[in-house]
Coordinates of N, CA, C and O in Angstrom, one line a residue:
M1 N 2.4 11.7 7.6 CA 1.6 10.6 8.0 C 2.1 9.3 7.2 O 2.7 9.5 6.2
I2 N 1.8 8.2 7.8 CA 2.1 7.0 7.1 C 0.8 6.2 6.9 O -0.1 6.3 7.6
A3 N 0.9 5.4 5.8 CA -0.3 4.6 5.5 C 0.2 3.1 5.4 O 1.2 2.9 4.7
I4 N -0.4 2.2 6.2 CA 0.0 0.8 6.2 C -1.3 0.0 5.8 O -2.3 0.1 6.5
T5 N -1.2 -0.7 4.7 CA -2.3 -1.6 4.3 C -1.7 -3.0 4.2 O -0.7 -3.2 3.5
R6 N -2.3 -3.9 4.9 CA -1.9 -5.3 5.0 C -2.8 -6.1 4.0 O -3.9 -5.8 3.9
Y7 N -2.1 -7.1 3.5 CA -2.8 -8.0 2.5 C -2.6 -9.4 2.9 O -1.5 -9.8 3.2
R8 N -3.6 -10.2 2.8 CA -3.5 -11.7 2.9 C -3.5 -12.3 1.5 O -4.5 -12.2 0.8
V9 N -2.3 -12.8 1.1 CA -2.1 -13.3 -0.3 C -1.8 -14.8 -0.3 O -0.8 -15.2 0.3
P10 N -2.7 -15.5 -1.0 CA -2.4 -17.0 -1.2 C -1.0 -17.2 -1.8 O -0.6 -16.4 -2.7
E11 N -0.3 -18.2 -1.4 CA 1.1 -18.4 -1.9 C 1.2 -18.4 -3.5 O 2.1 -17.9 -4.1
E12 N 0.2 -19.1 -4.1 CA 0.2 -19.2 -5.5 C 0.0 -17.9 -6.3 O 0.3 -17.7 -7.4
E13 N -0.5 -16.8 -5.6 CA -0.7 -15.5 -6.1 C 0.4 -14.5 -5.8 O 0.4 -13.4 -6.2
S14 N 1.4 -14.9 -5.0 CA 2.4 -14.0 -4.5 C 3.2 -13.3 -5.5 O 3.5 -12.1 -5.4
G15 N 3.7 -14.0 -6.6 CA 4.5 -13.4 -7.6 C 3.7 -12.4 -8.4 O 4.2 -11.3 -8.6
G16 N 2.5 -12.6 -8.8 CA 1.7 -11.7 -9.5 C 1.3 -10.5 -8.6 O 1.2 -9.3 -9.0
F17 N 1.1 -10.8 -7.3 CA 0.7 -9.7 -6.3 C 1.9 -8.8 -6.2 O 1.7 -7.5 -6.3
A18 N 3.1 -9.3 -6.0 CA 4.3 -8.4 -5.9 C 4.5 -7.5 -7.1 O 4.7 -6.3 -7.0
E19 N 4.3 -8.1 -8.3 CA 4.4 -7.3 -9.5 C 3.4 -6.2 -9.6 O 3.7 -5.1 -9.9
S20 N 2.1 -6.6 -9.3 CA 1.0 -5.6 -9.4 C 1.2 -4.5 -8.4 O 0.9 -3.4 -8.7
M21 N 1.6 -4.9 -7.2 CA 1.7 -3.9 -6.1 C 2.9 -3.0 -6.4 O 2.9 -1.8 -6.0
T22 N 3.9 -3.5 -7.0 CA 5.0 -2.6 -7.4 C 4.6 -1.6 -8.4 O 5.0 -0.4 -8.3
E23 N 3.7 -1.9 -9.3 CA 3.1 -0.9 -10.2 C 2.2 0.1 -9.4 O 2.3 1.3 -9.8
V24 N 1.5 -0.4 -8.4 CA 0.7 0.6 -7.6 C 1.7 1.5 -6.9 O 1.4 2.7 -6.9
L25 N 2.7 1.0 -6.3 CA 3.7 1.8 -5.6 C 4.3 2.9 -6.6 O 4.5 4.1 -6.2
A26 N 4.6 2.5 -7.8 CA 5.1 3.5 -8.8 C 4.1 4.6 -9.1 O 4.4 5.7 -9.2
A27 N 2.8 4.2 -9.2 CA 1.8 5.2 -9.5 C 1.6 6.1 -8.3 O 1.5 7.3 -8.4
L28 N 1.7 5.6 -7.1 CA 1.6 6.4 -5.9 C 2.8 7.4 -5.8 O 2.7 8.5 -5.4
A29 N 4.0 6.9 -6.2 CA 5.2 7.7 -6.1 C 5.1 8.9 -7.0 O 5.8 9.9 -6.7
A30 N 4.3 8.9 -8.0 CA 4.2 10.0 -8.9 C 3.2 11.0 -8.4 O 3.0 12.1 -9.0
S31 N 2.6 10.8 -7.2 CA 1.6 11.7 -6.6 C 2.2 12.8 -5.8 O 3.2 12.6 -5.1
T32 N 1.6 13.9 -5.8 CA 2.0 15.0 -5.0 C 1.9 14.7 -3.5 O 0.9 14.1 -3.1
G33 N 2.9 15.0 -2.7 CA 2.9 14.7 -1.3 C 3.5 13.4 -0.9 O 3.7 13.1 0.3
F34 N 3.9 12.5 -1.9 CA 4.4 11.2 -1.6 C 5.9 11.4 -1.2 O 6.7 12.1 -1.8
R35 N 6.3 10.8 -0.1 CA 7.6 10.8 0.4 C 8.4 9.5 0.2 O 9.5 9.6 -0.2
S36 N 7.8 8.4 0.5 CA 8.5 7.1 0.3 C 7.5 6.0 0.4 O 6.4 6.2 0.9
G37 N 7.9 4.8 0.0 CA 7.0 3.7 0.0 C 7.8 2.4 -0.1 O 8.9 2.4 -0.7
R38 N 7.2 1.3 0.4 CA 7.9 0.0 0.2 C 6.8 -1.1 0.4 O 5.8 -0.9 1.0
L39 N 7.1 -2.2 -0.3 CA 6.2 -3.3 -0.2 C 7.0 -4.4 0.6 O 8.2 -4.6 0.3
A40 N 6.4 -5.0 1.6 CA 7.1 -5.9 2.5 C 6.2 -7.2 2.7 O 5.0 -7.1 2.5
R41 N 6.9 -8.2 3.1 CA 6.2 -9.5 3.4 C 6.8 -10.0 4.7 O 8.0 -9.9 4.9
T42 N 6.0 -10.5 5.6 CA 6.5 -10.9 6.9 C 7.3 -12.2 6.7 O 7.1 -13.0 5.9
V43 N 8.3 -12.3 7.6 CA 9.2 -13.4 7.5 C 8.6 -14.6 8.2 O 9.0 -15.8 7.9
D44 N 7.7 -14.4 9.1 CA 7.1 -15.5 9.9 C 5.8 -16.1 9.2 O 5.4 -17.2 9.5
D45 N 5.2 -15.3 8.4 CA 4.0 -15.7 7.7 C 4.0 -15.1 6.3 O 3.5 -14.0 6.0
P46 N 4.6 -15.9 5.3 CA 4.8 -15.3 3.9 C 3.5 -14.9 3.2 O 3.6 -14.3 2.2
G47 N 2.4 -15.3 3.7 CA 1.1 -14.9 3.1 C 0.6 -13.5 3.5 O -0.4 -13.0 3.0
L48 N 1.3 -12.9 4.4 CA 0.9 -11.6 4.9 C 1.9 -10.5 4.4 O 3.1 -10.6 4.7
W49 N 1.4 -9.6 3.7 CA 2.2 -8.5 3.0 C 1.7 -7.2 3.6 O 0.6 -7.0 4.1
A50 N 2.5 -6.2 3.4 CA 2.2 -4.8 3.8 C 2.7 -3.8 2.8 O 3.9 -3.9 2.3
L51 N 1.9 -2.9 2.4 CA 2.3 -1.7 1.6 C 2.4 -0.5 2.6 O 1.4 -0.2 3.3
V52 N 3.6 0.0 2.7 CA 3.8 1.1 3.7 C 4.3 2.3 2.9 O 5.3 2.3 2.2
T53 N 3.5 3.4 3.0 CA 3.9 4.6 2.3 C 3.9 5.8 3.3 O 3.2 5.8 4.4
E54 N 4.7 6.8 3.0 CA 4.8 8.0 3.8 C 4.4 9.2 3.0 O 4.8 9.3 1.8
W55 N 3.6 10.1 3.6 CA 3.0 11.3 2.9 C 3.2 12.6 3.7 O 3.4 12.5 4.9
D56 N 3.1 13.7 2.9 CA 3.1 15.0 3.6 C 1.9 15.2 4.4 O 2.0 16.1 5.3
G57 N 0.8 14.5 4.2 CA -0.4 14.7 5.0 C -1.5 13.7 4.5 O -1.4 13.2 3.4
A58 N -2.5 13.6 5.3 CA -3.6 12.7 4.9 C -4.3 13.1 3.6 O -4.7 12.3 2.9
G59 N -4.4 14.4 3.4 CA -5.1 14.9 2.2 C -4.3 14.4 0.9 O -5.0 14.0 0.0
H60 N -3.0 14.5 1.0 CA -2.2 14.0 -0.2 C -2.5 12.5 -0.4 O -2.6 12.1 -1.6
Y61 N -2.5 11.8 0.6 CA -2.7 10.3 0.6 C -4.1 10.0 0.0 O -4.2 9.2 -1.0
R62 N -5.1 10.7 0.5 CA -6.5 10.4 0.0 C -6.6 10.8 -1.5 O -7.3 10.2 -2.3
R63 N -6.0 12.0 -1.9 CA -6.1 12.4 -3.2 C -5.4 11.4 -4.2 O -5.8 11.1 -5.3
A64 N -4.2 10.9 -3.7 CA -3.5 9.9 -4.5 C -4.3 8.7 -4.7 O -4.3 8.1 -5.9
L65 N -5.0 8.2 -3.7 CA -5.8 7.0 -3.9 C -7.0 7.2 -4.8 O -7.5 6.3 -5.5
G66 N -7.4 8.5 -5.0 CA -8.5 8.8 -5.9 C -8.1 9.0 -7.3 O -9.0 9.0 -8.2
A67 N -6.8 9.1 -7.6 CA -6.3 9.3 -9.0 C -6.6 8.1 -9.8 O -6.5 6.9 -9.4
Y68 N -7.0 8.3 -11.0 CA -7.5 7.2 -12.0 C -6.4 6.2 -12.1 O -6.7 5.0 -12.0
E69 N -5.2 6.6 -12.4 CA -4.1 5.6 -12.6 C -3.9 4.7 -11.4 O -3.6 3.5 -11.5
V70 N -4.0 5.3 -10.2 CA -3.8 4.5 -8.9 C -5.0 3.6 -8.8 O -4.8 2.4 -8.5
R71 N -6.2 4.1 -8.9 CA -7.4 3.2 -8.8 C -7.4 2.1 -9.7 O -7.8 0.9 -9.4
L72 N -7.0 2.3 -11.0 CA -6.9 1.3 -12.0 C -6.1 0.1 -11.6 O -6.4 -1.0 -11.8
R73 N -4.9 0.4 -10.9 CA -4.0 -0.6 -10.5 C -4.3 -1.2 -9.1 O -4.1 -2.4 -8.8
F74 N -4.8 -0.3 -8.2 CA -5.0 -0.7 -6.8 C -6.3 -1.5 -6.6 O -6.3 -2.4 -5.8
M75 N -7.4 -1.2 -7.3 CA -8.7 -1.8 -7.0 C -8.7 -3.3 -7.1 O -9.3 -4.0 -6.3
P76 N -8.1 -3.9 -8.2 CA -8.1 -5.3 -8.3 C -7.5 -6.0 -7.1 O -7.8 -7.2 -6.8
L77 N -6.6 -5.4 -6.4 CA -5.9 -6.0 -5.2 C -6.7 -5.8 -3.9 O -6.4 -6.4 -2.9
A78 N -7.7 -4.9 -3.9 CA -8.5 -4.6 -2.7 C -9.1 -5.8 -2.0 O -9.2 -5.8 -0.8
A79 N -9.5 -6.8 -2.8 CA -10.1 -8.0 -2.2 C -9.2 -8.7 -1.3 O -9.6 -9.5 -0.4
L80 N -7.9 -8.5 -1.4 CA -6.9 -9.2 -0.6 C -6.5 -8.4 0.7 O -5.8 -8.9 1.5
A81 N -7.0 -7.2 0.7 CA -6.7 -6.3 1.9 C -7.3 -6.8 3.2 O -8.4 -7.3 3.2
V82 N -6.5 -6.6 4.3 CA -7.0 -6.9 5.6 C -7.8 -5.7 6.0 O -7.4 -4.6 5.9
D83 N -9.1 -5.9 6.5 CA -10.0 -4.8 6.8 C -9.6 -4.2 8.2 O -9.9 -4.8 9.3
E84 N -8.8 -3.2 8.2 CA -8.4 -2.5 9.4 C -8.0 -1.1 9.1 O -7.7 -0.8 8.0
P85 N -7.9 -0.2 10.1 CA -7.5 1.2 9.8 C -6.0 1.2 9.3 O -5.2 0.3 9.7
G86 N -5.7 2.1 8.4 CA -4.4 2.1 7.8 C -3.7 3.4 7.8 O -2.5 3.4 7.5
A87 N -4.3 4.5 8.1 CA -3.7 5.8 8.1 C -3.2 6.2 9.5 O -4.0 6.1 10.5
Y88 N -2.0 6.5 9.7 CA -1.4 6.8 11.0 C -0.7 8.1 11.0 O 0.0 8.5 10.1
E89 N -1.0 8.9 12.1 CA -0.3 10.1 12.3 C 1.0 9.8 13.0 O 1.0 9.0 14.0
V90 N 2.1 10.3 12.5 CA 3.4 10.1 13.1 C 3.5 10.9 14.4 O 3.3 12.1 14.4
V91 N 3.7 10.3 15.5 CA 3.8 10.9 16.9 C 5.2 11.1 17.3 O 5.6 12.1 17.9
S92 N 6.1 10.2 16.9 CA 7.5 10.3 17.3 C 8.4 9.6 16.2 O 7.9 8.6 15.6
S93 N 9.6 10.1 16.0 CA 10.5 9.4 15.1 C 11.9 9.7 15.5 O 12.2 10.6 16.2
A94 N 12.8 8.9 14.9 CA 14.3 9.1 15.3 C 15.0 9.3 14.0 O 14.7 8.9 12.9

């Protein structure tokens, strides 16, 4: 499964956001079931970011989010998250 969380980040906060989210990504990468992850920013709207991760399953993803180290780094950024569903079941890939 993949998880996509989008964030609306004011330009003046973008440097700190990228640094903090990179720490979150490193914490997630240490979790069981983590396959890959990346932090991206749209080219058309630099204030819109996305954290995209791939997991062995939804259970692994949810357990990783509940880990203390992840929550410690992730929660301060939650206020910037776009409120929308973020967990996706992979239907097809190439």
